[in-house]
Amino acid sequence: MIRKFLKMRSSIFQKQAFAFSAHQKHEDDEPGFLETVHTFFKQAASHTNISQDKLDLIRCPDTTLKMSVPVLMDNGQYKIITGFRCHHKHHRLPMKGGTRIAPNVDIEEVEALALLMTLKLATVEVPFGGAKGGLCMDPKQFSKTEMERVIRRYTLELAKYNFIGPGIDVPGPDVGTGEWHMDIMKDTYHTLYGLHDFNVTAVVTGKSLVAGGIKGRPESTGLGVYYCIRNVLERKEFKELRDKHGITEGIKGKTFCVQGFGAVGYNAAKFLIEQGAKLVGVEEFDGCVYNPNGIDVENLKKYLTKNKGVKGYTDFVADKHIFDKQCDILIPAAMEKAINKHNSPGIKAKLIAEGGNGTTTFEADRILNNKNVLIIPDILCNAGGVTCSYFEWLKNIEHKQPGRLTMEWEKKSKLILLEGIQKKLGENGMKVDFSSLAPEVTRGGTDLELVQTGLDSILTNAFLKVQNVTKERNVSLRLGAYIWAIERVHLCYENAGLTLK
Ligand code: GLU
């Protein structure tokens, strides 16, 4: 019964994580994930004036904790699970990054993801260092109570080594974890330190609303992916970039495919469709759905949730890959190294938006650049999640909801302004009456609106800065983002006098 319940709970995202990595394995003859990220880093670094010793300082992780997490199983026996937490950089505190639960988690993956977090946070100028954690286990093999014990013990181990805390390291969700896991981590930390530290709620992000989460966090990564695509396709500041890559203006009528229909892929699709784009293909662990006339996003999501896969859905094709299908935009939103040297030559899309981390191998990146495909890199494209986590952390340490204090004042100040204008116009013989304006015009922003507009402005500003670097140094958008991020981290060390000089 418990197992059955757990099965129901296990998210589609967890399932796809294993399946995607499994079917990728047999063709995986390229450098590992960590080496791939290091290669991008080194390539970007060669376009900076930073000395090698300082580059090494920035690239290498500060500390990685590997632990054996004992968990009491329902049958009374103990199982030992290997867990990790990598503190990639202490240059800014707290550190921040997700917690991954998957059977293939290892130290290299965690360190690669933690390095990406440092770069991602620097790209969007969120003042945190990068971190990442993981538990090497298949959650489908654990009951809900067993899983709760794993998470609690993992949190205790992190606390024991001073690897967690609202001002030290603030874990968030990642593949295989969600609100429930974050709530358990928060509760464990709260139980330990709640009476000593009144900021304990800020110890993790991605929590449920009742546990101190923030509106908009679940869809934030997908929304960020959408904002990045919208910038490229619609904003005048990105016209040169569009022209350079032969991309036509406008979202309306553009076709797109998504690999991985979890939280990121589904939400990015939803926002794009709302603006008139057409979803034509979805790849899941058990095959693809492809229809050039469009796919009903909600219907497919419902089907996927109910059937734990896309097999049997209308327009289901047993192909394992969506990458060679005709479309304008491709969104890889599953696991690392999904786009590799084998499938990249067949890619037809002119724009790739990396919803997942490390989705493109070094060789694939080279092939796609030669084809003049524009790739919005992971450290910019999927930064919406951690940016929203930053808002949640701020909400928690400030002990207030974003719109609670400002909402009424915003409304009042707009009314005062309108009254003033009305009076002035009246004095000049122009009689107007603003009192009939709809309340919508003067109301203050809701929490969700503040989160979404904040996210848009942070991501769009970061994109503009990355674009500048890209132009100045004549490199790809990925290298532009890496250079921008590396130089930001370097600046932080320089200013603190903590260099190796
Ligand atoms: N897993 C998220 C990412 O890769 C970060 C989660 C968080 O700390 O908010 O960006």
Short mmCIF file of C-alpha atoms and ligand atoms in Angstrom, two decimals:
data_model
loop_
_atom_site.label_atom_id
_atom_site.label_comp_id
_atom_site.label_asym_id
_atom_site.label_seq_id
_atom_site.Cartn_x
_atom_site.Cartn_y
_atom_site.Cartn_z
CA MET A 1 0.00 0.00 0.00
CA ILE A 2 2.76 2.40 1.04
CA ARG A 3 4.77 1.46 -2.03
CA LYS A 4 1.73 1.99 -4.19
CA PHE A 5 1.30 5.45 -2.70
CA LEU A 6 4.96 6.23 -3.27
CA LYS A 7 4.63 5.08 -6.85
CA MET A 8 1.80 7.54 -7.35
CA ARG A 9 3.85 10.31 -5.79
CA SER A 10 7.00 9.62 -7.80
CA SER A 11 7.07 12.46 -10.24
CA ILE A 12 7.29 12.13 -13.96
CA PHE A 13 10.50 14.08 -13.71
CA GLN A 14 12.08 11.41 -11.53
CA LYS A 15 11.09 8.73 -13.99
CA GLN A 16 12.36 10.55 -16.99
CA ALA A 17 15.69 11.26 -15.31
CA PHE A 18 16.62 7.59 -15.23
CA ALA A 19 15.17 6.67 -18.55
CA PHE A 20 16.81 9.53 -20.42
CA SER A 21 20.19 8.77 -18.95
CA ALA A 22 19.72 5.06 -19.59
CA HIS A 23 18.91 5.33 -23.25
CA GLN A 24 21.71 7.80 -23.69
CA LYS A 25 24.35 5.46 -22.27
CA HIS A 26 25.05 3.20 -25.23
CA GLU A 27 26.01 6.10 -27.44
CA ASP A 28 27.95 7.96 -24.75
CA ASP A 29 31.45 8.04 -26.20
CA GLU A 30 32.17 11.67 -25.31
CA PRO A 31 33.99 13.20 -22.32
CA GLY A 32 32.15 13.08 -18.99
CA PHE A 33 29.93 15.87 -17.67
CA LEU A 34 32.55 17.44 -15.38
CA GLU A 35 35.17 17.41 -18.12
CA THR A 36 32.64 18.98 -20.50
CA VAL A 37 31.92 21.87 -18.13
CA HIS A 38 35.66 22.30 -17.48
CA THR A 39 36.32 22.43 -21.22
CA PHE A 40 33.71 25.17 -21.72
CA PHE A 41 35.19 26.99 -18.71
CA LYS A 42 38.74 26.81 -20.08
CA GLN A 43 37.64 27.90 -23.54
CA ALA A 44 35.83 30.91 -22.07
CA ALA A 45 38.73 31.66 -19.72
CA SER A 46 41.09 32.00 -22.67
CA HIS A 47 39.11 35.11 -23.68
CA THR A 48 39.77 36.81 -20.32
CA ASN A 49 42.88 38.45 -18.87
CA ILE A 50 42.65 36.46 -15.66
CA SER A 51 45.79 34.54 -14.72
CA GLN A 52 45.80 30.74 -14.65
CA ASP A 53 46.19 30.46 -10.86
CA LYS A 54 43.11 32.60 -10.30
CA LEU A 55 41.15 30.72 -12.95
CA ASP A 56 41.97 27.46 -11.18
CA LEU A 57 40.81 29.00 -7.91
CA ILE A 58 37.50 29.95 -9.50
CA ARG A 59 36.98 26.63 -11.30
CA CYS A 60 37.79 24.10 -8.57
CA PRO A 61 35.27 23.29 -5.84
CA ASP A 62 36.06 24.64 -2.38
CA THR A 63 34.74 21.60 -0.49
CA THR A 64 32.80 18.47 -1.34
CA LEU A 65 31.24 16.37 1.37
CA LYS A 66 30.68 12.69 0.62
CA MET A 67 28.67 10.86 3.22
CA SER A 68 27.13 7.50 3.99
CA VAL A 69 23.54 8.07 4.94
CA PRO A 70 22.13 5.12 6.90
CA VAL A 71 18.41 4.63 6.48
CA LEU A 72 16.18 2.31 8.44
CA MET A 73 14.04 0.43 5.93
CA ASP A 74 10.47 -0.64 6.67
CA ASN A 75 11.66 -4.25 6.99
CA GLY A 76 13.85 -3.29 9.97
CA GLN A 77 17.15 -3.45 8.10
CA TYR A 78 19.52 -0.59 7.35
CA LYS A 79 20.52 0.54 3.91
CA ILE A 80 23.49 2.82 3.31
CA ILE A 81 22.97 5.54 0.73
CA THR A 82 25.79 7.63 -0.65
CA GLY A 83 25.09 11.35 -0.46
CA PHE A 84 27.02 14.42 -1.54
CA ARG A 85 27.01 18.17 -1.13
CA CYS A 86 29.49 20.28 -3.01
CA HIS A 87 30.22 23.81 -1.89
CA HIS A 88 31.64 25.05 -5.10
CA LYS A 89 32.46 28.58 -4.03
CA HIS A 90 32.42 30.43 -0.73
CA HIS A 91 33.07 33.82 -2.32
CA ARG A 92 29.48 34.77 -1.66
CA LEU A 93 27.31 33.36 1.11
CA PRO A 94 25.04 31.58 1.44
CA MET A 95 25.73 29.04 -1.26
CA LYS A 96 22.82 27.78 -3.28
CA GLY A 97 21.90 24.82 -5.43
CA GLY A 98 19.51 21.94 -5.82
CA THR A 99 19.36 18.46 -4.34
CA ARG A 100 19.27 15.64 -6.87
CA ILE A 101 17.94 12.16 -6.18
CA ALA A 102 18.75 9.64 -8.90
CA PRO A 103 20.49 6.27 -9.20
CA ASN A 104 23.35 7.69 -11.27
CA VAL A 105 24.33 10.56 -8.94
CA ASP A 106 28.08 10.64 -8.34
CA ILE A 107 30.71 13.09 -7.14
CA GLU A 108 31.64 14.26 -10.64
CA GLU A 109 28.04 15.05 -11.54
CA VAL A 110 27.50 16.96 -8.30
CA GLU A 111 30.73 18.95 -8.74
CA ALA A 112 29.88 19.76 -12.36
CA LEU A 113 26.40 20.94 -11.36
CA ALA A 114 27.82 22.98 -8.45
CA LEU A 115 30.26 24.75 -10.78
CA LEU A 116 27.36 25.49 -13.12
CA MET A 117 25.49 26.96 -10.13
CA THR A 118 28.36 29.37 -9.34
CA LEU A 119 28.39 30.47 -12.97
CA LYS A 120 24.58 30.64 -13.18
CA LEU A 121 24.27 32.77 -10.04
CA ALA A 122 27.03 35.09 -11.24
CA THR A 123 25.36 35.38 -14.66
CA VAL A 124 22.12 36.66 -13.15
CA GLU A 125 23.94 38.55 -10.38
CA VAL A 126 22.20 36.76 -7.54
CA PRO A 127 24.62 37.21 -4.61
CA PHE A 128 25.17 33.55 -3.69
CA GLY A 129 27.97 31.03 -4.20
CA GLY A 130 27.21 27.83 -6.08
CA ALA A 131 26.48 24.45 -4.48
CA LYS A 132 24.77 21.17 -5.36
CA GLY A 133 23.79 18.04 -3.50
CA GLY A 134 22.71 14.58 -4.43
CA LEU A 135 21.70 11.18 -3.16
CA CYS A 136 22.61 8.14 -5.20
CA MET A 137 19.41 6.07 -4.99
CA ASP A 138 16.38 5.06 -7.01
CA PRO A 139 13.44 6.73 -5.22
CA LYS A 140 11.03 4.24 -6.77
CA GLN A 141 12.55 1.55 -4.55
CA PHE A 142 11.69 3.42 -1.34
CA SER A 143 8.40 3.82 0.52
CA LYS A 144 7.28 7.27 1.56
CA THR A 145 8.33 6.72 5.18
CA GLU A 146 11.71 5.37 4.09
CA MET A 147 12.19 8.39 1.86
CA GLU A 148 11.31 10.73 4.70
CA ARG A 149 13.95 9.05 6.87
CA VAL A 150 16.53 9.42 4.08
CA ILE A 151 15.85 13.14 3.72
CA ARG A 152 15.86 13.76 7.47
CA ARG A 153 19.12 11.88 7.95
CA TYR A 154 20.72 13.61 4.96
CA THR A 155 19.76 16.99 6.47
CA LEU A 156 21.18 15.94 9.85
CA GLU A 157 24.46 14.93 8.22
CA LEU A 158 24.64 18.28 6.42
CA ALA A 159 23.95 20.08 9.71
CA LYS A 160 26.57 17.99 11.53
CA TYR A 161 29.28 19.22 9.15
CA ASN A 162 28.01 22.81 9.00
CA PHE A 163 27.01 22.27 5.39
CA ILE A 164 23.54 23.78 5.67
CA GLY A 165 22.04 26.96 7.14
CA PRO A 166 20.19 30.11 6.02
CA GLY A 167 23.51 31.99 5.82
CA ILE A 168 25.73 29.02 4.87
CA ASP A 169 24.16 26.83 2.22
CA VAL A 170 20.53 26.83 1.15
CA PRO A 171 19.53 23.70 -0.81
CA GLY A 172 16.66 23.78 -3.28
CA PRO A 173 14.94 21.23 -5.51
CA ASP A 174 16.47 19.50 -8.52
CA VAL A 175 15.78 16.34 -10.52
CA GLY A 176 13.97 13.86 -8.26
CA THR A 177 13.05 16.34 -5.51
CA GLY A 178 10.19 18.79 -5.04
CA GLU A 179 8.19 20.66 -2.43
CA TRP A 180 7.66 17.64 -0.20
CA HIS A 181 11.40 16.92 0.10
CA MET A 182 12.16 20.60 0.75
CA ASP A 183 9.48 20.76 3.46
CA ILE A 184 11.01 17.74 5.20
CA MET A 185 14.50 19.29 5.06
CA LYS A 186 13.17 22.54 6.44
CA ASP A 187 11.26 20.75 9.20
CA THR A 188 14.35 18.80 10.23
CA TYR A 189 16.49 21.92 10.42
CA HIS A 190 13.70 23.80 12.17
CA THR A 191 13.46 21.05 14.80
CA LEU A 192 17.19 21.31 15.45
CA TYR A 193 17.72 25.07 15.42
CA GLY A 194 14.30 26.75 15.42
CA LEU A 195 14.60 27.93 19.00
CA HIS A 196 18.04 29.46 18.42
CA ASP A 197 17.75 30.96 14.96
CA PHE A 198 14.67 32.87 13.91
CA ASN A 199 15.67 32.62 10.22
CA VAL A 200 15.37 28.83 9.99
CA THR A 201 12.63 29.03 7.33
CA ALA A 202 15.25 30.35 4.91
CA VAL A 203 17.28 27.13 5.18
CA VAL A 204 15.87 25.64 1.96
CA THR A 205 13.85 26.99 -0.96
CA GLY A 206 11.27 25.43 -3.22
CA LYS A 207 9.09 24.77 -0.18
CA SER A 208 5.32 24.55 -0.24
CA LEU A 209 3.49 27.80 0.47
CA VAL A 210 2.45 26.69 3.96
CA ALA A 211 6.05 25.89 4.82
CA GLY A 212 7.21 29.37 3.72
CA GLY A 213 7.51 28.96 -0.06
CA ILE A 214 6.79 31.70 -2.56
CA LYS A 215 4.13 32.03 -5.25
CA GLY A 216 5.42 31.21 -8.71
CA ARG A 217 8.40 29.04 -7.66
CA PRO A 218 7.11 25.76 -9.24
CA GLU A 219 6.79 27.28 -12.73
CA SER A 220 9.72 29.71 -12.44
CA THR A 221 12.35 27.74 -14.38
CA GLY A 222 9.95 27.21 -17.29
CA LEU A 223 8.92 30.86 -17.16
CA GLY A 224 12.57 31.90 -17.29
CA VAL A 225 13.10 29.69 -20.35
CA TYR A 226 10.11 31.43 -21.92
CA TYR A 227 11.46 34.93 -21.11
CA CYS A 228 14.81 34.07 -22.74
CA ILE A 229 13.11 32.78 -25.91
CA ARG A 230 10.80 35.81 -25.98
CA ASN A 231 13.79 38.13 -25.70
CA VAL A 232 15.48 36.54 -28.69
CA LEU A 233 12.33 36.45 -30.80
CA GLU A 234 10.59 39.69 -29.90
CA ARG A 235 12.79 42.30 -28.27
CA LYS A 236 14.38 44.96 -30.47
CA GLU A 237 17.61 44.81 -28.43
CA PHE A 238 18.16 41.28 -29.78
CA LYS A 239 17.50 42.01 -33.46
CA GLU A 240 21.17 41.78 -34.38
CA LEU A 241 21.40 38.38 -32.70
CA ARG A 242 18.29 37.17 -34.56
CA ASP A 243 19.67 38.40 -37.87
CA LYS A 244 23.07 36.85 -37.25
CA HIS A 245 21.45 33.44 -36.81
CA GLY A 246 18.78 33.82 -39.47
CA ILE A 247 15.95 33.74 -36.92
CA THR A 248 12.76 35.56 -37.87
CA GLU A 249 11.04 37.95 -35.45
CA GLY A 250 7.99 36.92 -33.39
CA ILE A 251 6.78 34.02 -31.26
CA LYS A 252 3.42 33.66 -33.00
CA GLY A 253 3.36 30.69 -35.35
CA LYS A 254 6.80 29.39 -34.33
CA THR A 255 6.96 25.62 -33.83
CA PHE A 256 8.86 24.00 -31.00
CA CYS A 257 9.80 20.61 -29.53
CA VAL A 258 10.51 19.77 -25.91
CA GLN A 259 12.67 16.98 -24.53
CA GLY A 260 11.36 16.12 -21.06
CA PHE A 261 7.85 17.11 -20.08
CA GLY A 262 8.51 17.67 -16.37
CA ALA A 263 8.07 20.98 -14.57
CA VAL A 264 10.52 22.87 -16.80
CA GLY A 265 9.48 21.52 -20.21
CA TYR A 266 5.76 21.64 -19.50
CA ASN A 267 5.76 25.20 -18.12
CA ALA A 268 8.01 26.58 -20.85
CA ALA A 269 5.61 25.01 -23.38
CA LYS A 270 2.58 26.48 -21.64
CA PHE A 271 3.94 30.04 -21.65
CA LEU A 272 5.06 29.79 -25.30
CA ILE A 273 1.67 28.47 -26.42
CA GLU A 274 -0.08 31.32 -24.57
CA GLN A 275 1.84 33.68 -26.86
CA GLY A 276 0.92 31.83 -30.05
CA ALA A 277 3.75 29.31 -30.54
CA LYS A 278 2.91 25.74 -31.52
CA LEU A 279 4.14 22.67 -29.64
CA VAL A 280 4.81 19.99 -32.29
CA GLY A 281 6.94 17.43 -30.48
CA VAL A 282 7.58 16.04 -27.00
CA GLU A 283 10.16 13.43 -26.07
CA GLU A 284 9.66 11.38 -22.96
CA PHE A 285 11.49 8.35 -21.58
CA ASP A 286 9.18 5.93 -23.43
CA GLY A 287 9.02 7.61 -26.82
CA CYS A 288 7.86 10.73 -28.61
CA VAL A 289 4.66 12.52 -29.49
CA TYR A 290 4.92 14.38 -32.76
CA ASN A 291 2.25 16.30 -34.64
CA PRO A 292 3.13 19.18 -36.99
CA ASN A 293 -0.40 20.54 -36.51
CA GLY A 294 0.14 21.02 -32.78
CA ILE A 295 -0.18 19.10 -29.52
CA ASP A 296 -2.65 19.94 -26.75
CA VAL A 297 -0.33 20.69 -23.87
CA GLU A 298 -2.83 20.15 -21.04
CA ASN A 299 -4.20 16.95 -22.52
CA LEU A 300 -0.75 15.50 -22.92
CA LYS A 301 0.24 16.50 -19.39
CA LYS A 302 -2.88 14.82 -18.00
CA TYR A 303 -2.17 11.69 -20.00
CA LEU A 304 1.46 11.62 -18.87
CA THR A 305 0.54 12.03 -15.21
CA LYS A 306 -2.11 9.31 -15.39
CA ASN A 307 -0.21 6.78 -17.51
CA LYS A 308 3.31 7.54 -16.29
CA GLY A 309 4.47 7.87 -19.88
CA VAL A 310 3.42 9.05 -23.32
CA LYS A 311 3.12 5.61 -24.92
CA GLY A 312 -0.33 5.16 -26.45
CA TYR A 313 -1.10 8.90 -26.71
CA THR A 314 -2.49 10.17 -30.04
CA ASP A 315 0.39 10.80 -32.44
CA PHE A 316 2.70 8.67 -30.34
CA VAL A 317 5.76 7.53 -32.26
CA ALA A 318 8.09 4.96 -30.80
CA ASP A 319 11.18 7.02 -31.81
CA LYS A 320 13.40 7.74 -28.88
CA HIS A 321 14.51 11.17 -30.07
CA ILE A 322 12.78 14.39 -30.95
CA PHE A 323 15.91 16.24 -32.00
CA ASP A 324 15.74 15.58 -35.74
CA LYS A 325 12.12 16.71 -36.07
CA GLN A 326 11.28 19.85 -38.03
CA CYS A 327 10.75 22.81 -35.70
CA ASP A 328 11.96 26.37 -35.06
CA ILE A 329 12.87 26.02 -31.38
CA LEU A 330 14.20 23.06 -29.41
CA ILE A 331 14.02 22.92 -25.63
CA PRO A 332 16.12 20.17 -24.03
CA ALA A 333 14.69 20.04 -20.50
CA ALA A 334 15.91 16.70 -19.18
CA MET A 335 19.39 15.44 -18.38
CA GLU A 336 22.97 16.38 -19.15
CA LYS A 337 24.62 15.46 -22.45
CA ALA A 338 21.25 14.95 -24.14
CA ILE A 339 22.47 16.75 -27.27
CA ASN A 340 25.61 14.97 -28.38
CA LYS A 341 27.83 14.56 -31.41
CA HIS A 342 25.51 11.84 -32.79
CA ASN A 343 22.20 13.69 -32.73
CA SER A 344 23.34 17.31 -33.18
CA PRO A 345 23.99 17.06 -36.96
CA GLY A 346 20.29 16.18 -37.45
CA ILE A 347 18.94 19.13 -35.47
CA LYS A 348 16.74 21.38 -37.66
CA ALA A 349 15.88 24.09 -35.11
CA LYS A 350 17.67 27.42 -35.38
CA LEU A 351 17.21 28.20 -31.71
CA ILE A 352 17.97 25.91 -28.75
CA ALA A 353 16.92 26.95 -25.24
CA GLU A 354 18.65 24.81 -22.60
CA GLY A 355 16.02 24.16 -19.94
CA GLY A 356 18.16 21.45 -18.31
CA ASN A 357 21.72 21.69 -16.97
CA GLY A 358 24.65 20.62 -19.15
CA THR A 359 22.35 19.40 -21.91
CA THR A 360 24.88 19.90 -24.74
CA THR A 361 28.25 18.17 -25.08
CA PHE A 362 31.33 20.09 -26.12
CA GLU A 363 31.44 18.43 -29.53
CA ALA A 364 27.71 19.00 -30.13
CA ASP A 365 28.18 22.65 -29.18
CA ARG A 366 30.93 22.94 -31.82
CA ILE A 367 28.78 21.22 -34.48
CA LEU A 368 25.77 23.45 -33.72
CA ASN A 369 27.86 26.63 -33.71
CA ASN A 370 29.21 25.67 -37.13
CA LYS A 371 25.59 25.29 -38.28
CA ASN A 372 24.92 28.80 -36.93
CA VAL A 373 22.34 27.49 -34.45
CA LEU A 374 21.75 29.93 -31.58
CA ILE A 375 21.99 28.22 -28.17
CA ILE A 376 20.73 30.03 -25.09
CA PRO A 377 23.03 28.37 -22.55
CA ASP A 378 21.83 26.64 -19.40
CA ILE A 379 23.49 29.08 -16.99
CA LEU A 380 21.28 31.84 -18.39
CA CYS A 381 18.30 29.97 -19.81
CA ASN A 382 17.32 27.92 -16.75
CA ALA A 383 18.37 30.48 -14.13
CA GLY A 384 14.72 31.39 -13.45
CA GLY A 385 14.39 28.64 -10.83
CA VAL A 386 17.25 29.72 -8.62
CA THR A 387 16.38 33.39 -9.11
CA CYS A 388 12.92 32.68 -7.77
CA SER A 389 14.55 30.73 -4.94
CA TYR A 390 16.43 33.92 -4.13
CA PHE A 391 13.08 35.73 -3.85
CA GLU A 392 11.85 32.98 -1.53
CA TRP A 393 14.98 33.28 0.63
CA LEU A 394 14.51 37.07 0.78
CA LYS A 395 10.88 36.59 1.76
CA ASN A 396 11.98 34.22 4.53
CA ILE A 397 14.76 36.35 6.00
CA GLU A 398 12.60 39.47 5.76
CA HIS A 399 9.70 37.60 7.36
CA LYS A 400 7.18 39.16 5.01
CA GLN A 401 5.39 38.43 1.78
CA PRO A 402 6.67 40.56 -1.11
CA GLY A 403 3.43 42.46 -1.80
CA ARG A 404 1.99 42.63 1.70
CA LEU A 405 3.38 45.99 2.77
CA THR A 406 3.34 47.69 -0.62
CA MET A 407 0.04 46.59 -2.16
CA GLU A 408 -2.24 49.16 -0.55
CA TRP A 409 0.30 51.98 -0.79
CA GLU A 410 0.77 51.30 -4.51
CA LYS A 411 -2.98 51.66 -5.02
CA LYS A 412 -3.19 54.76 -2.86
CA SER A 413 -0.24 56.48 -4.56
CA LYS A 414 -1.73 55.82 -8.01
CA LEU A 415 -5.05 57.33 -6.85
CA ILE A 416 -3.28 60.39 -5.43
CA LEU A 417 -1.46 60.85 -8.75
CA LEU A 418 -4.66 60.51 -10.76
CA GLU A 419 -6.48 62.98 -8.50
CA GLY A 420 -3.61 65.44 -8.96
CA ILE A 421 -3.72 65.10 -12.74
CA GLN A 422 -7.50 65.40 -12.73
CA LYS A 423 -7.26 68.59 -10.66
CA LYS A 424 -4.57 70.15 -12.86
CA LEU A 425 -6.49 69.33 -16.05
CA GLY A 426 -9.63 70.82 -14.48
CA GLU A 427 -7.76 74.03 -13.65
CA ASN A 428 -6.83 74.26 -17.33
CA GLY A 429 -10.39 73.76 -18.48
CA MET A 430 -10.14 70.05 -19.31
CA LYS A 431 -12.72 68.26 -17.28
CA VAL A 432 -11.89 64.57 -16.80
CA ASP A 433 -13.11 62.02 -14.30
CA PHE A 434 -10.75 59.21 -13.44
CA SER A 435 -12.98 57.84 -10.70
CA SER A 436 -14.70 55.56 -13.20
CA LEU A 437 -11.45 53.78 -14.09
CA ALA A 438 -11.53 50.03 -13.45
CA PRO A 439 -10.00 49.04 -10.07
CA GLU A 440 -7.52 46.93 -12.09
CA VAL A 441 -5.78 50.16 -13.17
CA THR A 442 -4.87 51.31 -9.69
CA ARG A 443 -4.47 48.11 -7.72
CA GLY A 444 -1.07 47.14 -6.29
CA GLY A 445 0.96 44.16 -7.50
CA THR A 446 0.27 40.69 -6.11
CA ASP A 447 3.05 38.43 -4.84
CA LEU A 448 2.91 36.46 -8.07
CA GLU A 449 3.14 39.58 -10.23
CA LEU A 450 6.09 40.90 -8.23
CA VAL A 451 7.86 37.54 -8.55
CA GLN A 452 7.22 37.28 -12.29
CA THR A 453 8.17 40.85 -13.17
CA GLY A 454 11.24 40.62 -10.92
CA LEU A 455 12.25 37.44 -12.70
CA ASP A 456 11.73 39.00 -16.12
CA SER A 457 13.84 42.04 -15.29
CA ILE A 458 16.71 40.01 -13.75
CA LEU A 459 16.87 37.51 -16.62
CA THR A 460 16.48 40.11 -19.35
CA ASN A 461 19.19 42.36 -17.87
CA ALA A 462 21.51 39.37 -17.56
CA PHE A 463 20.79 38.40 -21.16
CA LEU A 464 21.63 41.93 -22.35
CA LYS A 465 24.92 41.87 -20.46
CA VAL A 466 25.78 38.43 -21.82
CA GLN A 467 24.91 39.63 -25.31
CA ASN A 468 27.33 42.56 -24.93
CA VAL A 469 30.19 40.27 -23.91
CA THR A 470 29.32 37.91 -26.77
CA LYS A 471 29.59 40.76 -29.25
CA GLU A 472 32.70 42.34 -27.73
CA ARG A 473 34.69 39.08 -27.67
CA ASN A 474 33.13 37.61 -30.81
CA VAL A 475 32.16 34.32 -29.16
CA SER A 476 29.05 32.15 -28.82
CA LEU A 477 26.34 33.05 -26.33
CA ARG A 478 27.52 30.19 -24.10
CA LEU A 479 31.08 31.45 -23.97
CA GLY A 480 29.77 35.00 -23.52
CA ALA A 481 27.80 33.86 -20.47
CA TYR A 482 30.76 31.91 -19.06
CA ILE A 483 33.11 34.88 -19.57
CA TRP A 484 30.64 37.29 -17.95
CA ALA A 485 30.20 34.92 -15.00
CA ILE A 486 33.90 34.10 -14.54
CA GLU A 487 34.77 37.80 -14.57
CA ARG A 488 32.05 38.53 -11.99
CA VAL A 489 33.41 35.87 -9.62
CA HIS A 490 36.95 37.07 -10.23
CA LEU A 491 35.94 40.63 -9.42
CA CYS A 492 34.51 39.46 -6.14
CA TYR A 493 37.81 37.81 -5.19
CA GLU A 494 39.83 40.81 -6.37
CA ASN A 495 37.75 43.20 -4.30
CA ALA A 496 38.09 41.00 -1.24
CA GLY A 497 41.85 40.73 -1.71
CA LEU A 498 41.56 36.97 -1.68
CA THR A 499 43.47 36.29 -4.84
CA LEU A 500 46.56 34.18 -5.10
CA LYS A 501 48.74 37.23 -5.77
N1 GLU B 1 18.06 22.99 -9.34
C1 GLU B 1 18.07 24.39 -9.64
C2 GLU B 1 19.07 24.71 -10.73
O1 GLU B 1 19.71 23.85 -11.29
C3 GLU B 1 18.42 25.22 -8.43
C4 GLU B 1 17.54 24.99 -7.29
C5 GLU B 1 17.59 26.07 -6.23
O2 GLU B 1 18.54 26.09 -5.44
O3 GLU B 1 16.71 26.86 -6.26
O4 GLU B 1 19.21 25.85 -11.08
#
